[in-house]
Amino acid sequence: MGINERKERNKQEMRKQILSTAMKLFLEEGFQNVSIRRIADNIEYSPATIYLYFKDKDDILFALHNAGFEELYKRQQEILAIKDPKKRLRKHGEVYIKFALENPEYYNLMFIMRGPAKKIVESEEWNVGMRSYDLFKRDVEASMRAGIIKKSDIDVATFAMWSLAHGVVSLILRNRCTMMDPKDLPSIAQKAFEYIMKNIGISP
Amino acid sequence: MGINERKERNKQEMRKQILSTAMKLFLEEGFQNVSIRRIADNIEYSPATIYLYFKDKDDILFALHNAGFEELYKRQQEILAIKDPKKRLRKHGEVYIKFALENPEYYNLMFIMRGPAKKIVESEEWNVGMRSYDLFKRDVEASMRAGIIKKSDIDVATFAMWSLAHGVVSLILRNRCTMMDPKDLPSIAQKAFEYIMKNIGISP
DNA sequence: TCATTTAGTGAACATAGTTCAATTTACGAA
DNA sequence: TTCGTAAATTGAACTATGTTCACTAAATGA
């Protein structure tokens, strides 16, 4: 019965190849240049073959979106080693912003593009984004319990801080910060986050 | 010389007709269904005609994006009547969030989509978005001068608050808030903004 | 009335995503 | 080794997109 296993392995390998090629195109030439046909060209198969491994293009985007969340989650988990809730919460924001600016195409898929989100709603599948959200929420909760930030609705506070970080990076990624010098943007992004955190009670 | 004027009038009318049709399609069926061909169909001209009035599709999106900023600016100006800087600043955020959630397609064009932003950078044209930004920035400045919020870099503070509001609404508009009940979103959006503002010193 | 400028268009090009009948390849049984 | 079946792959087609351009139709001014 080793044959079926090999076939399954091949199938998974093909999926991986498609995904890594799609990601490569994404990184090299941006979203608009990732077409099924170009992916097919790259892996030297016909476009129709892609459809044997993925239902449609959004399915590919969704898979990449999941890979992005894996990477983010990994970085988030490294933060857990920090014991001081205050430092941990700050670090959380810092890591999030850094991840976004260093991996704009992933971030795009994970938090901005519509395609992947459609799949989340459709598939009702357990959402990898939730895992990251919960991890952050637990940090917010810990800071509240420790009396570092004022007690209030945890979901509102978590959402507010997430929104802040997301707002900062998505305005930058979508080129809405023409009033600032492009080279200063990463630093301003961190400063803007710090500014609010400091006011909330998360001083450096 | 009335003939040239009439021609110019007609030309402007045609532009308006194209834009309003594009916007209608936008509102009725979302971005992906606004094609040059569908606009042409709707105004009963050939697709090629559109190109006599607009350089390309992004040019149409850019024009709509500008119309969106006109509407936002109008709403912002109404806030100026409020004399208390604290109330004014809060109101500013409230209006922004309300505008975004009530006009998702406009907001999309103004702050999320890539097409219009490309035109801003290309055209080097004075940016209507700047006008709105400056108005808000002046509010932040006034609050700092009045000692309501702590003095610090004005641009960082302005950007931070803008980011917060943008983050809140863009996460909602792009369906990233599956952890919350959809019907609560407008209220949560306002609450999240309030939460941060309260902590900054802009209490209700 | 007629030449010239202007407005508008049909047809074509390149590129998309997607489907499906037809073909090639791999496999297990005889 | 041969052969029928099942699986994998694909070429070609369909629909739809943005865009261009040689052409036609209409308006204008002499």
Short mmCIF file of C-alpha atoms (C1' of nucleotides) in Angstrom, two decimals:
data_model
loop_
_atom_site.label_atom_id
_atom_site.label_comp_id
_atom_site.label_asym_id
_atom_site.label_seq_id
_atom_site.Cartn_x
_atom_site.Cartn_y
_atom_site.Cartn_z
CA MET A 1 0.00 0.00 0.00
CA GLY A 2 3.00 2.29 -0.29
CA ILE A 3 1.79 3.44 -3.65
CA ASN A 4 -1.20 5.34 -2.32
CA GLU A 5 1.02 6.97 0.20
CA ARG A 6 3.45 8.05 -2.47
CA LYS A 7 0.55 9.42 -4.47
CA GLU A 8 -0.70 11.35 -1.50
CA ARG A 9 2.82 12.64 -0.96
CA ASN A 10 3.05 13.71 -4.57
CA LYS A 11 -0.28 15.44 -4.30
CA GLN A 12 0.85 17.37 -1.26
CA GLU A 13 4.12 18.20 -2.97
CA MET A 14 2.28 19.56 -5.96
CA ARG A 15 0.12 21.71 -3.69
CA LYS A 16 3.22 23.02 -2.00
CA GLN A 17 4.85 23.73 -5.33
CA ILE A 18 1.83 25.66 -6.51
CA LEU A 19 1.70 27.63 -3.29
CA SER A 20 5.38 28.45 -3.18
CA THR A 21 5.31 29.53 -6.80
CA ALA A 22 2.26 31.68 -6.15
CA MET A 23 4.02 33.24 -3.19
CA LYS A 24 7.17 33.79 -5.20
CA LEU A 25 5.20 35.67 -7.85
CA PHE A 26 3.44 37.58 -5.12
CA LEU A 27 6.68 38.71 -3.60
CA GLU A 28 8.44 39.40 -6.85
CA GLU A 29 5.74 41.13 -8.79
CA GLY A 30 2.87 41.92 -6.48
CA PHE A 31 -0.66 40.73 -6.45
CA GLN A 32 -1.82 41.83 -9.88
CA ASN A 33 0.76 39.64 -11.56
CA VAL A 34 -0.18 36.42 -9.88
CA SER A 35 -2.40 34.68 -12.39
CA ILE A 36 -3.28 31.03 -12.59
CA ARG A 37 -1.65 31.00 -15.99
CA ARG A 38 1.59 32.46 -14.71
CA ILE A 39 1.74 30.01 -11.85
CA ALA A 40 1.13 27.19 -14.32
CA ASP A 41 3.85 28.49 -16.62
CA ASN A 42 6.27 28.62 -13.72
CA ILE A 43 5.73 25.07 -12.58
CA GLU A 44 5.56 23.88 -16.19
CA TYR A 45 2.05 22.48 -16.05
CA SER A 46 -1.06 23.55 -17.85
CA PRO A 47 -3.40 26.04 -16.14
CA ALA A 48 -6.10 23.38 -15.95
CA THR A 49 -3.87 21.27 -13.72
CA ILE A 50 -3.98 23.90 -11.00
CA TYR A 51 -7.68 23.23 -10.67
CA LEU A 52 -7.00 19.63 -9.71
CA TYR A 53 -5.31 20.89 -6.56
CA PHE A 54 -7.24 24.05 -5.75
CA LYS A 55 -10.89 24.83 -6.24
CA ASP A 56 -10.24 28.33 -7.51
CA LYS A 57 -7.86 31.24 -7.23
CA ASP A 58 -9.27 32.42 -3.92
CA ASP A 59 -8.49 28.98 -2.55
CA ILE A 60 -4.83 29.55 -3.31
CA LEU A 61 -4.95 32.98 -1.72
CA PHE A 62 -6.64 31.48 1.31
CA ALA A 63 -3.91 28.85 1.67
CA LEU A 64 -1.21 31.53 1.48
CA HIS A 65 -3.16 33.62 3.96
CA ASN A 66 -3.03 30.66 6.34
CA ALA A 67 0.72 30.31 5.84
CA GLY A 68 1.03 33.97 6.76
CA PHE A 69 -0.83 33.35 10.00
CA GLU A 70 1.48 30.47 10.81
CA GLU A 71 4.43 32.81 10.55
CA LEU A 72 2.77 35.53 12.60
CA TYR A 73 1.73 33.04 15.26
CA LYS A 74 5.27 31.75 15.52
CA ARG A 75 6.52 35.25 16.17
CA GLN A 76 3.75 35.86 18.66
CA GLN A 77 4.66 32.77 20.64
CA GLU A 78 8.20 33.95 21.07
CA ILE A 79 6.76 36.89 22.98
CA LEU A 80 5.24 34.62 25.59
CA ALA A 81 8.70 34.22 27.14
CA ILE A 82 8.43 37.80 28.37
CA LYS A 83 6.93 37.63 31.84
CA ASP A 84 6.23 41.31 32.51
CA PRO A 85 2.71 41.92 31.11
CA LYS A 86 3.51 45.52 30.32
CA LYS A 87 6.59 44.67 28.30
CA ARG A 88 4.82 41.76 26.69
CA LEU A 89 1.92 43.85 25.48
CA ARG A 90 4.22 46.48 24.02
CA LYS A 91 6.32 43.83 22.37
CA HIS A 92 3.19 42.31 20.91
CA GLY A 93 2.38 45.49 19.07
CA GLU A 94 5.95 45.97 17.98
CA VAL A 95 6.13 42.46 16.55
CA TYR A 96 2.83 42.88 14.75
CA ILE A 97 3.89 46.11 13.08
CA LYS A 98 7.29 44.71 12.18
CA PHE A 99 5.73 41.60 10.70
CA ALA A 100 3.37 43.69 8.59
CA LEU A 101 6.01 46.02 7.21
CA GLU A 102 8.46 43.21 6.53
CA ASN A 103 5.88 40.95 4.90
CA PRO A 104 3.53 43.33 3.15
CA GLU A 105 2.22 40.69 0.75
CA TYR A 106 1.36 38.30 3.57
CA TYR A 107 -0.22 41.09 5.54
CA ASN A 108 -2.21 42.05 2.54
CA LEU A 109 -3.64 38.57 2.24
CA MET A 110 -4.25 38.22 5.94
CA PHE A 111 -5.91 41.52 6.73
CA ILE A 112 -6.75 43.54 3.66
CA MET A 113 -7.63 41.54 0.56
CA ARG A 114 -11.17 40.38 0.07
CA GLY A 115 -10.52 37.02 -1.57
CA PRO A 116 -9.20 35.14 1.45
CA ALA A 117 -11.85 36.62 3.73
CA LYS A 118 -14.55 35.31 1.44
CA LYS A 119 -13.19 31.80 1.95
CA ILE A 120 -13.18 32.19 5.72
CA VAL A 121 -16.84 33.06 5.74
CA GLU A 122 -17.71 30.37 3.20
CA SER A 123 -15.76 27.51 4.67
CA GLU A 124 -16.81 28.09 8.27
CA GLU A 125 -13.48 26.43 8.92
CA TRP A 126 -11.79 27.27 12.17
CA ASN A 127 -9.99 30.44 11.55
CA VAL A 128 -6.25 30.63 12.15
CA GLY A 129 -6.61 34.37 12.63
CA MET A 130 -8.65 33.69 15.74
CA ARG A 131 -5.70 31.96 17.35
CA SER A 132 -3.57 35.08 16.97
CA TYR A 133 -6.38 37.27 18.18
CA ASP A 134 -6.89 35.18 21.29
CA LEU A 135 -3.22 35.24 22.13
CA PHE A 136 -3.23 39.02 21.98
CA LYS A 137 -6.48 39.22 23.90
CA ARG A 138 -4.97 37.15 26.70
CA ASP A 139 -2.17 39.71 26.90
CA VAL A 140 -4.63 42.55 27.19
CA GLU A 141 -6.50 40.63 29.86
CA ALA A 142 -3.32 40.02 31.83
CA SER A 143 -2.46 43.70 31.75
CA MET A 144 -5.90 44.57 33.04
CA ARG A 145 -5.69 42.01 35.82
CA ALA A 146 -2.28 43.37 36.79
CA GLY A 147 -3.84 46.82 37.00
CA ILE A 148 -1.54 48.20 34.34
CA ILE A 149 -4.36 49.37 32.15
CA LYS A 150 -7.77 50.41 33.40
CA LYS A 151 -10.38 47.70 33.65
CA SER A 152 -13.02 47.85 30.94
CA ASP A 153 -14.60 45.65 28.31
CA ILE A 154 -11.78 43.34 27.25
CA ASP A 155 -13.05 42.81 23.73
CA VAL A 156 -13.39 46.51 23.12
CA ALA A 157 -9.90 47.20 24.46
CA THR A 158 -8.36 44.35 22.49
CA PHE A 159 -10.09 45.40 19.32
CA ALA A 160 -9.02 48.99 19.86
CA MET A 161 -5.35 48.13 20.18
CA TRP A 162 -5.45 45.72 17.28
CA SER A 163 -7.19 48.39 15.20
CA LEU A 164 -4.52 50.88 16.09
CA ALA A 165 -1.74 48.61 14.90
CA HIS A 166 -3.67 47.57 11.83
CA GLY A 167 -4.53 51.14 10.99
CA VAL A 168 -0.95 52.25 11.22
CA VAL A 169 0.41 49.58 8.92
CA SER A 170 -2.45 49.44 6.45
CA LEU A 171 -2.33 53.18 5.81
CA ILE A 172 1.35 52.78 5.09
CA LEU A 173 0.97 49.67 2.94
CA ARG A 174 -1.74 51.28 0.88
CA ASN A 175 0.23 54.45 0.30
CA ARG A 176 -1.96 56.84 2.22
CA CYS A 177 0.88 58.52 4.05
CA THR A 178 2.04 60.85 1.33
CA MET A 179 2.31 63.61 3.92
CA MET A 180 5.31 61.85 5.41
CA ASP A 181 8.73 60.95 4.18
CA PRO A 182 8.61 57.31 3.04
CA LYS A 183 11.87 56.48 4.72
CA ASP A 184 10.52 57.58 8.11
CA LEU A 185 7.41 55.43 7.91
CA PRO A 186 8.59 52.36 9.84
CA SER A 187 9.80 54.56 12.67
CA ILE A 188 6.65 56.68 12.67
CA ALA A 189 4.53 53.53 12.70
CA GLN A 190 6.21 52.34 15.88
CA LYS A 191 6.07 55.80 17.41
CA ALA A 192 2.36 56.16 16.73
CA PHE A 193 1.68 52.85 18.43
CA GLU A 194 3.94 53.79 21.35
CA TYR A 195 2.20 57.12 21.66
CA ILE A 196 -1.17 55.55 22.31
CA MET A 197 0.19 52.76 24.49
CA LYS A 198 2.03 55.24 26.66
CA ASN A 199 -1.18 57.18 27.17
CA ILE A 200 -3.06 54.04 28.04
CA GLY A 201 -0.56 53.27 30.74
CA ILE A 202 1.83 50.97 28.91
CA SER A 203 4.86 53.15 29.33
CA PRO A 204 8.22 52.01 28.02
CA MET B 1 -18.19 81.79 -28.81
CA GLY B 2 -21.17 80.09 -27.16
CA ILE B 3 -20.54 76.97 -29.15
CA ASN B 4 -17.27 76.11 -27.48
CA GLU B 5 -18.87 76.72 -24.12
CA ARG B 6 -21.71 74.39 -24.96
CA LYS B 7 -19.19 71.79 -26.08
CA GLU B 8 -17.27 72.15 -22.89
CA ARG B 9 -20.52 71.85 -20.97
CA ASN B 10 -21.40 68.69 -22.85
CA LYS B 11 -18.00 67.28 -22.19
CA GLN B 12 -18.34 67.91 -18.48
CA GLU B 13 -21.82 66.46 -18.50
CA MET B 14 -20.55 63.31 -20.14
CA ARG B 15 -17.82 63.02 -17.53
CA LYS B 16 -20.39 63.42 -14.80
CA GLN B 17 -22.63 60.84 -16.39
CA ILE B 18 -19.77 58.35 -16.57
CA LEU B 19 -18.82 59.01 -12.97
CA SER B 20 -22.33 58.78 -11.59
CA THR B 21 -22.92 55.58 -13.49
CA ALA B 22 -19.65 54.16 -12.21
CA MET B 23 -20.64 55.10 -8.69
CA LYS B 24 -24.08 53.61 -9.12
CA LEU B 25 -22.57 50.30 -10.19
CA PHE B 26 -20.14 50.55 -7.30
CA LEU B 27 -22.89 50.98 -4.79
CA GLU B 28 -25.23 48.46 -6.32
CA GLU B 29 -22.87 45.66 -7.08
CA GLY B 30 -19.53 46.38 -5.49
CA PHE B 31 -16.17 46.98 -7.00
CA GLN B 32 -15.69 43.80 -8.96
CA ASN B 33 -18.72 44.50 -11.10
CA VAL B 34 -17.67 47.94 -12.23
CA SER B 35 -16.19 47.38 -15.65
CA ILE B 36 -15.65 49.87 -18.41
CA ARG B 37 -17.96 47.80 -20.53
CA ARG B 38 -20.74 47.83 -17.96
CA ILE B 39 -20.46 51.57 -17.53
CA ALA B 40 -20.58 51.98 -21.31
CA ASP B 41 -23.62 49.71 -21.52
CA ASN B 42 -25.36 51.73 -18.87
CA ILE B 43 -24.87 55.10 -20.52
CA GLU B 44 -25.56 53.57 -23.94
CA TYR B 45 -22.21 54.41 -25.48
CA SER B 46 -19.46 52.18 -26.74
CA PRO B 47 -16.65 51.24 -24.33
CA ALA B 48 -14.15 53.11 -26.48
CA THR B 49 -16.03 56.35 -25.86
CA ILE B 50 -15.18 56.20 -22.17
CA TYR B 51 -11.55 56.60 -23.13
CA LEU B 52 -12.28 59.98 -24.72
CA TYR B 53 -13.17 61.27 -21.26
CA PHE B 54 -10.88 59.31 -18.97
CA LYS B 55 -7.36 58.10 -19.54
CA ASP B 56 -7.99 54.71 -17.98
CA LYS B 57 -10.04 52.93 -15.35
CA ASP B 58 -7.90 54.15 -12.47
CA ASP B 59 -8.64 57.67 -13.62
CA ILE B 60 -12.33 57.03 -13.04
CA LEU B 61 -11.63 55.53 -9.63
CA PHE B 62 -9.48 58.52 -8.81
CA ALA B 63 -12.27 60.93 -9.74
CA LEU B 64 -14.73 59.03 -7.54
CA HIS B 65 -12.16 58.97 -4.77
CA ASN B 66 -12.03 62.75 -4.99
CA ALA B 67 -15.80 62.98 -4.83
CA GLY B 68 -15.64 60.91 -1.65
CA PHE B 69 -13.20 63.35 -0.12
CA GLU B 70 -15.52 66.22 -0.98
CA GLU B 71 -18.27 64.54 0.99
CA LEU B 72 -16.01 63.76 3.94
CA TYR B 73 -14.64 67.30 3.98
CA LYS B 74 -18.16 68.70 4.03
CA ARG B 75 -18.96 66.64 7.08
CA GLN B 76 -15.70 67.61 8.73
CA GLN B 77 -16.42 71.29 8.26
CA GLU B 78 -19.68 71.00 10.09
CA ILE B 79 -17.67 69.96 13.12
CA LEU B 80 -15.83 73.28 13.17
CA ALA B 81 -18.91 74.87 14.71
CA ILE B 82 -18.13 73.02 17.93
CA LYS B 83 -15.98 75.33 20.02
CA ASP B 84 -14.85 72.99 22.78
CA PRO B 85 -11.66 71.31 21.47
CA LYS B 86 -12.33 68.16 23.46
CA LYS B 87 -15.83 67.71 22.07
CA ARG B 88 -14.63 68.66 18.62
CA LEU B 89 -11.91 66.07 18.54
CA ARG B 90 -14.23 63.32 19.71
CA LYS B 91 -16.82 64.36 17.20
CA HIS B 92 -14.19 64.26 14.49
CA GLY B 93 -13.53 60.60 15.11
CA GLU B 94 -17.19 59.82 15.39
CA VAL B 95 -17.94 61.50 12.07
CA TYR B 96 -15.05 59.70 10.38
CA ILE B 97 -16.18 56.28 11.54
CA LYS B 98 -19.77 57.01 10.67
CA PHE B 99 -18.81 58.21 7.22
CA ALA B 100 -16.79 55.06 6.60
CA LEU B 101 -19.46 52.62 7.69
CA GLU B 102 -22.21 54.47 5.85
CA ASN B 103 -20.20 54.86 2.64
CA PRO B 104 -18.09 51.73 2.47
CA GLU B 105 -17.51 52.00 -1.26
CA TYR B 106 -16.29 55.57 -1.01
CA TYR B 107 -14.12 54.69 1.93
CA ASN B 108 -12.70 51.82 0.00
CA LEU B 109 -11.64 54.10 -2.81
CA MET B 110 -10.32 56.77 -0.50
CA PHE B 111 -8.28 54.70 1.92
CA ILE B 112 -7.94 51.09 0.87
CA MET B 113 -7.88 50.47 -2.86
CA ARG B 114 -4.62 50.72 -4.71
CA GLY B 115 -5.83 52.17 -8.00
CA PRO B 116 -6.66 55.69 -6.81
CA ALA B 117 -3.48 55.90 -4.73
CA LYS B 118 -1.42 55.12 -7.79
CA LYS B 119 -2.91 58.17 -9.48
CA ILE B 120 -2.13 60.40 -6.52
CA VAL B 121 1.52 59.48 -6.66
CA GLU B 122 1.65 59.69 -10.45
CA SER B 123 -0.18 62.95 -10.92
CA GLU B 124 1.63 64.84 -8.18
CA GLU B 125 -1.64 66.72 -8.11
CA TRP B 126 -2.57 68.40 -4.90
CA ASN B 127 -4.18 65.80 -2.82
CA VAL B 128 -7.70 66.37 -1.49
CA GLY B 129 -6.95 63.90 1.27
CA MET B 130 -4.37 66.29 2.63
CA ARG B 131 -7.04 68.89 3.24
CA SER B 132 -8.97 66.49 5.48
CA TYR B 133 -5.80 65.44 7.23
CA ASP B 134 -4.83 69.03 7.97
CA LEU B 135 -8.24 69.81 9.36
CA PHE B 136 -7.95 66.92 11.76
CA LYS B 137 -4.39 67.78 12.62
CA ARG B 138 -5.44 71.30 13.55
CA ASP B 139 -7.93 69.76 15.97
CA VAL B 140 -5.25 67.66 17.58
CA GLU B 141 -3.03 70.70 17.84
CA ALA B 142 -5.78 72.72 19.49
CA SER B 143 -6.33 70.01 22.06
CA MET B 144 -2.66 69.94 22.85
CA ARG B 145 -2.49 73.71 23.19
CA ALA B 146 -5.51 73.62 25.49
CA GLY B 147 -3.68 71.07 27.62
CA ILE B 148 -6.35 68.46 27.11
CA ILE B 149 -3.93 65.91 25.74
CA LYS B 150 -0.30 65.67 26.61
CA LYS B 151 2.09 67.65 24.44
CA SER B 152 4.14 65.53 22.05
CA ASP B 153 4.95 65.29 18.37
CA ILE B 154 1.80 66.51 16.66
CA ASP B 155 2.26 64.48 13.52
CA VAL B 156 2.76 61.29 15.47
CA ALA B 157 -0.31 61.95 17.61
CA THR B 158 -2.44 62.87 14.61
CA PHE B 159 -1.32 59.86 12.68
CA ALA B 160 -1.96 57.63 15.67
CA MET B 161 -5.55 58.77 16.08
CA TRP B 162 -6.23 58.62 12.39
CA SER B 163 -4.76 55.12 12.31
CA LEU B 164 -6.98 54.07 15.14
CA ALA B 165 -10.11 55.21 13.35
CA HIS B 166 -8.94 53.78 10.05
CA GLY B 167 -8.00 50.49 11.65
CA VAL B 168 -11.36 50.11 13.28
CA VAL B 169 -13.36 50.68 10.13
CA SER B 170 -11.10 48.90 7.67
CA LEU B 171 -11.05 45.71 9.73
CA ILE B 172 -14.81 45.83 9.70
CA LEU B 173 -15.14 46.67 6.02
CA ARG B 174 -12.78 43.89 5.05
CA ASN B 175 -14.58 41.31 7.14
CA ARG B 176 -11.85 40.62 9.66
CA CYS B 177 -14.11 40.84 12.66
CA THR B 178 -15.65 37.39 12.51
CA MET B 179 -15.16 37.09 16.24
CA MET B 180 -17.90 39.63 16.77
CA ASP B 181 -21.57 39.74 15.99
CA PRO B 182 -21.97 41.69 12.72
CA LYS B 183 -24.87 43.69 14.05
CA ASP B 184 -22.77 45.00 16.94
CA LEU B 185 -19.95 46.23 14.73
CA PRO B 186 -20.94 49.89 14.31
CA SER B 187 -21.37 50.22 18.05
CA ILE B 188 -18.12 48.39 18.81
CA ALA B 189 -16.30 50.59 16.33
CA GLN B 190 -17.37 53.72 18.16
CA LYS B 191 -16.67 52.15 21.53
CA ALA B 192 -13.15 51.13 20.53
CA PHE B 193 -12.41 54.67 19.41
CA GLU B 194 -13.93 56.08 22.57
CA TYR B 195 -11.90 53.68 24.68
CA ILE B 196 -8.61 55.02 23.41
CA MET B 197 -9.71 58.64 23.40
CA LYS B 198 -10.86 58.39 26.98
CA ASN B 199 -7.47 57.04 27.98
CA ILE B 200 -5.72 59.80 26.13
CA GLY B 201 -7.64 62.38 28.07
CA ILE B 202 -10.52 63.06 25.70
CA SER B 203 -13.22 61.95 28.11
CA PRO B 204 -16.84 62.19 27.09
"C1'" DT C 1 -21.63 73.28 -50.59
"C1'" DC C 2 -17.62 71.26 -49.08
"C1'" DA C 3 -13.33 70.59 -46.50
"C1'" DT C 4 -11.93 70.08 -41.83
"C1'" DT C 5 -12.24 69.23 -37.21
"C1'" DT C 6 -14.56 66.57 -33.55
"C1'" DA C 7 -17.15 62.70 -31.53
"C1'" DG C 8 -18.07 58.03 -31.50
"C1'" DT C 9 -17.54 53.12 -32.65
"C1'" DG C 10 -16.55 48.14 -34.23
"C1'" DA C 11 -13.31 45.09 -34.26
"C1'" DA C 12 -9.33 43.49 -32.55
"C1'" DC C 13 -5.49 42.39 -29.06
"C1'" DA C 14 -3.74 40.62 -24.86
"C1'" DT C 15 -4.84 38.80 -20.62
"C1'" DA C 16 -7.87 36.90 -17.05
"C1'" DG C 17 -10.47 32.70 -14.50
"C1'" DT C 18 -12.61 28.60 -15.37
"C1'" DT C 19 -14.50 24.21 -17.50
"C1'" DC C 20 -14.51 19.91 -19.95
"C1'" DA C 21 -13.99 16.48 -23.51
"C1'" DA C 22 -10.11 14.21 -25.05
"C1'" DT C 23 -5.60 12.33 -24.30
"C1'" DT C 24 -1.76 10.55 -21.92
"C1'" DT C 25 0.11 8.06 -18.07
"C1'" DA C 26 0.24 4.73 -14.27
"C1'" DC C 27 -1.49 0.55 -12.28
"C1'" DG C 28 -3.10 -4.09 -11.21
"C1'" DA C 29 -4.77 -8.34 -13.00
"C1'" DA C 30 -4.38 -11.93 -16.40
"C1'" DT D 1 4.28 -8.87 -21.23
"C1'" DT D 2 -0.29 -7.36 -22.36
"C1'" DC D 3 -4.45 -5.08 -21.63
"C1'" DG D 4 -8.38 -2.75 -19.51
"C1'" DT D 5 -9.38 0.61 -16.12
"C1'" DA D 6 -8.61 4.43 -13.27
"C1'" DA D 7 -6.11 8.62 -12.47
"C1'" DA D 8 -3.59 12.59 -14.01
"C1'" DT D 9 -3.00 15.99 -17.40
"C1'" DT D 10 -4.05 19.05 -21.01
"C1'" DG D 11 -5.62 21.76 -25.33
"C1'" DA D 12 -9.11 24.25 -26.63
"C1'" DA D 13 -12.83 26.79 -25.70
"C1'" DC D 14 -16.00 30.13 -23.17
"C1'" DT D 15 -16.78 34.37 -20.94
"C1'" DA D 16 -15.08 38.56 -19.39
"C1'" DT D 17 -11.68 42.13 -18.68
"C1'" DG D 18 -8.89 46.82 -20.05
"C1'" DT D 19 -7.30 49.07 -23.89
"C1'" DT D 20 -6.15 50.72 -28.72
"C1'" DC D 21 -6.89 52.28 -33.36
"C1'" DA D 22 -8.38 52.61 -38.00
"C1'" DC D 23 -12.61 53.82 -39.47
"C1'" DT D 24 -17.26 56.20 -39.83
"C1'" DA D 25 -20.67 59.77 -38.68
"C1'" DA D 26 -21.66 64.32 -37.14
"C1'" DA D 27 -20.86 69.11 -36.41
"C1'" DT D 28 -18.61 73.24 -37.81
"C1'" DG D 29 -16.90 77.20 -40.33
"C1'" DA D 30 -15.44 79.10 -44.78
#
